[in-house]
């Protein structure tokens, strides 16, 4: 399970995620109240879903009173990438870890928390995850609350610059490894190029961001594992 | 008329199942080296795909975002901590936004 130091380490590593989440969920809070949700409903959605694209896209369906099946399908498609991440994390935890902590870790499978957890050196301890998840979820809920309550009185300049936090953190996670391992650098560059193509090319740009991430990840990671399979060691 | 709460419940259940099923069902170490390699590369590919080009639109101003992006690359290559890289790129964006 880990010890108190793992928990503290998780909390510390969650600070950049928390900052980035406040910026993004602040925007969500504003949009949610504009869509007619109460402050309580907006925060409840954030704390139970903990996902950006899924929540933003749900608002339109709520406003238009879409069917539940449509809502379920939309969330499934947008969030399918978490299945890939959850699979990767299953290899990162102790194989004899019981169900309960697994269910706890599962709550926090988001792009950002996954990124930090997956590349954490060594075995992933549940207590480290709990530290990471609690502070991140706090930021996500807090940002939603502030956006819903005071969206129009906060200085936009401050909110705007916080948007960089998450991406800065991603680069800090992947670049040190990419610098020393050529295949990783090739994966990083190919994924960025492919994602840019998907973002701007006609037809391809109509694919939702959730699917885009799945497609790019699967193609690039599959190609890399064919061309440069990792050595048979315990890493 | 569906209530907002029932929508939230549907969303939460679908999203949680996606996250929980692999983590609770896959309990053995995957031995296949091809799959292991694939899973090893997954986070790098995912994070890179999410970062670029989205980082260019992460603040209100693309020039400011680009400066933040360059700052993050330089500090990350120098092995600075997650927090340092994240905070410095935000500060750079904040400063650049004052001038553009």
CSV table of C-alpha atoms in Angstrom, one decimal, chain A residues 38-176:
chain,number,residue,atom,x,y,z
A,38,UNK,CA,-26.8,24.9,-10.3
A,39,UNK,CA,-23.5,25.4,-8.5
A,40,UNK,CA,-24.0,22.2,-6.6
A,41,UNK,CA,-24.8,20.2,-9.8
A,42,UNK,CA,-21.7,21.5,-11.5
A,43,UNK,CA,-19.5,20.6,-8.6
A,44,UNK,CA,-21.2,17.2,-8.2
A,45,UNK,CA,-20.6,16.5,-11.9
A,46,UNK,CA,-16.9,17.4,-11.6
A,47,UNK,CA,-16.3,15.3,-8.5
A,48,UNK,CA,-18.2,12.2,-9.8
A,49,UNK,CA,-16.8,12.4,-13.4
A,50,UNK,CA,-13.4,13.9,-13.1
A,51,UNK,CA,-13.0,14.3,-16.9
A,52,UNK,CA,-12.7,17.5,-19.0
A,53,UNK,CA,-13.9,16.6,-22.5
A,54,UNK,CA,-16.7,14.4,-21.3
A,55,UNK,CA,-18.1,17.0,-19.0
A,56,UNK,CA,-17.9,19.9,-21.5
A,57,UNK,CA,-19.5,17.9,-24.2
A,58,UNK,CA,-22.3,16.7,-21.9
A,59,UNK,CA,-23.7,20.2,-21.4
A,60,UNK,CA,-25.1,20.5,-24.9
A,61,UNK,CA,-26.9,17.1,-24.4
A,62,UNK,CA,-28.3,18.2,-21.1
A,63,UNK,CA,-29.6,21.5,-22.6
A,64,UNK,CA,-31.2,19.7,-25.5
A,65,UNK,CA,-32.6,16.9,-23.2
A,66,UNK,CA,-31.0,14.1,-25.2
A,67,UNK,CA,-31.7,10.5,-24.4
A,68,UNK,CA,-29.7,8.6,-21.8
A,69,UNK,CA,-28.4,6.2,-24.4
A,70,UNK,CA,-27.0,9.0,-26.4
A,71,UNK,CA,-25.3,10.5,-23.3
A,72,UNK,CA,-23.9,7.1,-22.4
A,73,UNK,CA,-22.5,6.5,-25.9
A,74,UNK,CA,-20.9,10.0,-26.1
A,75,UNK,CA,-19.2,9.5,-22.7
A,76,UNK,CA,-18.0,6.0,-23.8
A,77,UNK,CA,-16.5,7.3,-27.0
A,78,UNK,CA,-14.9,10.4,-25.5
A,79,UNK,CA,-13.5,8.5,-22.5
A,80,UNK,CA,-12.5,5.2,-24.1
A,81,UNK,CA,-8.9,6.2,-23.9
A,82,UNK,CA,-9.1,5.7,-20.1
A,83,UNK,CA,-9.4,2.0,-20.8
A,84,UNK,CA,-6.0,2.0,-22.5
A,85,UNK,CA,-4.6,3.9,-19.6
A,86,UNK,CA,-6.2,1.7,-17.0
A,87,UNK,CA,-4.7,-1.4,-18.7
A,88,UNK,CA,-1.2,0.2,-18.6
A,89,UNK,CA,-1.7,1.0,-14.9
A,90,UNK,CA,-2.7,-2.6,-14.2
A,91,UNK,CA,0.9,-3.5,-15.0
A,92,UNK,CA,2.3,-0.8,-12.8
A,93,UNK,CA,0.7,-2.0,-9.5
A,94,UNK,CA,1.5,-5.1,-7.5
A,95,UNK,CA,-0.4,-8.0,-9.1
A,96,UNK,CA,-1.6,-9.2,-5.7
A,97,UNK,CA,-3.1,-5.8,-4.8
A,98,UNK,CA,-6.8,-6.5,-3.7
A,99,UNK,CA,-9.8,-5.1,-5.5
A,100,UNK,CA,-10.6,-2.2,-3.1
A,101,UNK,CA,-7.4,-0.1,-3.7
A,102,UNK,CA,-7.7,-1.0,-7.4
A,103,UNK,CA,-11.2,0.6,-7.4
A,104,UNK,CA,-9.7,3.7,-5.7
A,105,UNK,CA,-6.9,4.1,-8.2
A,106,UNK,CA,-9.5,3.7,-11.0
A,107,UNK,CA,-11.4,6.8,-9.9
A,108,UNK,CA,-8.4,8.9,-10.7
A,109,UNK,CA,-7.6,7.6,-14.2
A,110,UNK,CA,-7.4,10.9,-16.0
A,111,UNK,CA,-5.0,12.0,-18.7
A,112,UNK,CA,-2.9,14.0,-16.3
A,113,UNK,CA,-3.0,11.7,-13.2
A,114,UNK,CA,-2.3,8.7,-15.5
A,115,UNK,CA,0.7,10.5,-17.1
A,116,UNK,CA,2.3,11.1,-13.7
A,117,UNK,CA,1.5,7.6,-12.4
A,118,UNK,CA,2.6,5.7,-15.4
A,119,UNK,CA,6.0,7.2,-15.5
A,120,UNK,CA,6.5,7.2,-11.7
A,121,UNK,CA,9.7,5.3,-11.0
A,122,UNK,CA,9.1,1.8,-9.7
A,123,UNK,CA,5.9,0.1,-8.5
A,124,UNK,CA,2.8,2.3,-8.1
A,125,UNK,CA,1.7,2.4,-4.5
A,126,UNK,CA,-2.0,3.1,-3.8
A,127,UNK,CA,-1.1,5.7,-1.1
A,128,UNK,CA,0.9,7.6,-3.7
A,129,UNK,CA,-2.1,7.5,-6.0
A,130,UNK,CA,-4.5,8.6,-3.3
A,131,UNK,CA,-2.3,11.7,-2.6
A,132,UNK,CA,-2.1,12.5,-6.3
A,133,UNK,CA,-5.8,11.9,-6.8
A,134,UNK,CA,-7.1,13.8,-3.8
A,135,UNK,CA,-5.3,17.0,-4.5
A,136,UNK,CA,-6.1,16.8,-8.3
A,137,UNK,CA,-9.8,16.2,-7.6
A,138,UNK,CA,-9.8,19.0,-5.1
A,139,UNK,CA,-8.4,21.4,-7.8
A,140,UNK,CA,-11.0,20.1,-10.3
A,141,UNK,CA,-13.9,20.6,-7.9
A,142,UNK,CA,-12.6,23.9,-6.5
A,143,UNK,CA,-12.1,25.4,-10.0
A,144,UNK,CA,-15.6,24.3,-11.0
A,145,UNK,CA,-17.0,25.9,-7.9
A,146,UNK,CA,-15.2,29.2,-8.4
A,147,UNK,CA,-16.1,29.3,-12.1
A,148,UNK,CA,-19.8,28.6,-11.3
A,149,UNK,CA,-20.0,31.2,-8.5
A,150,UNK,CA,-17.6,33.9,-9.6
A,151,UNK,CA,-16.8,33.2,-13.2
A,152,UNK,CA,-17.2,36.7,-14.3
A,153,UNK,CA,-15.3,38.6,-11.6
A,154,UNK,CA,-11.9,36.7,-11.7
A,155,UNK,CA,-9.1,38.4,-13.7
A,156,UNK,CA,-9.1,36.6,-17.1
A,157,UNK,CA,-5.3,37.1,-17.3
A,158,UNK,CA,-4.7,34.8,-14.4
A,159,UNK,CA,-7.0,32.1,-15.6
A,160,UNK,CA,-5.5,32.3,-19.1
A,161,UNK,CA,-1.9,31.7,-18.0
A,162,UNK,CA,-2.8,28.7,-15.7
A,163,UNK,CA,-3.8,26.9,-18.8
A,164,UNK,CA,-0.2,26.2,-19.5
A,165,UNK,CA,0.4,24.3,-16.3
A,166,UNK,CA,-0.8,20.9,-17.4
A,167,UNK,CA,1.1,21.0,-20.7
A,168,UNK,CA,4.3,22.2,-19.0
A,169,UNK,CA,4.0,19.3,-16.7
A,170,UNK,CA,3.5,16.8,-19.5
A,171,UNK,CA,6.7,18.0,-21.2
A,172,UNK,CA,8.5,17.7,-17.9
A,173,UNK,CA,7.3,14.1,-17.7
A,174,UNK,CA,8.2,13.0,-21.2
A,175,UNK,CA,11.3,15.0,-22.3
A,176,UNK,CA,13.9,13.8,-19.7
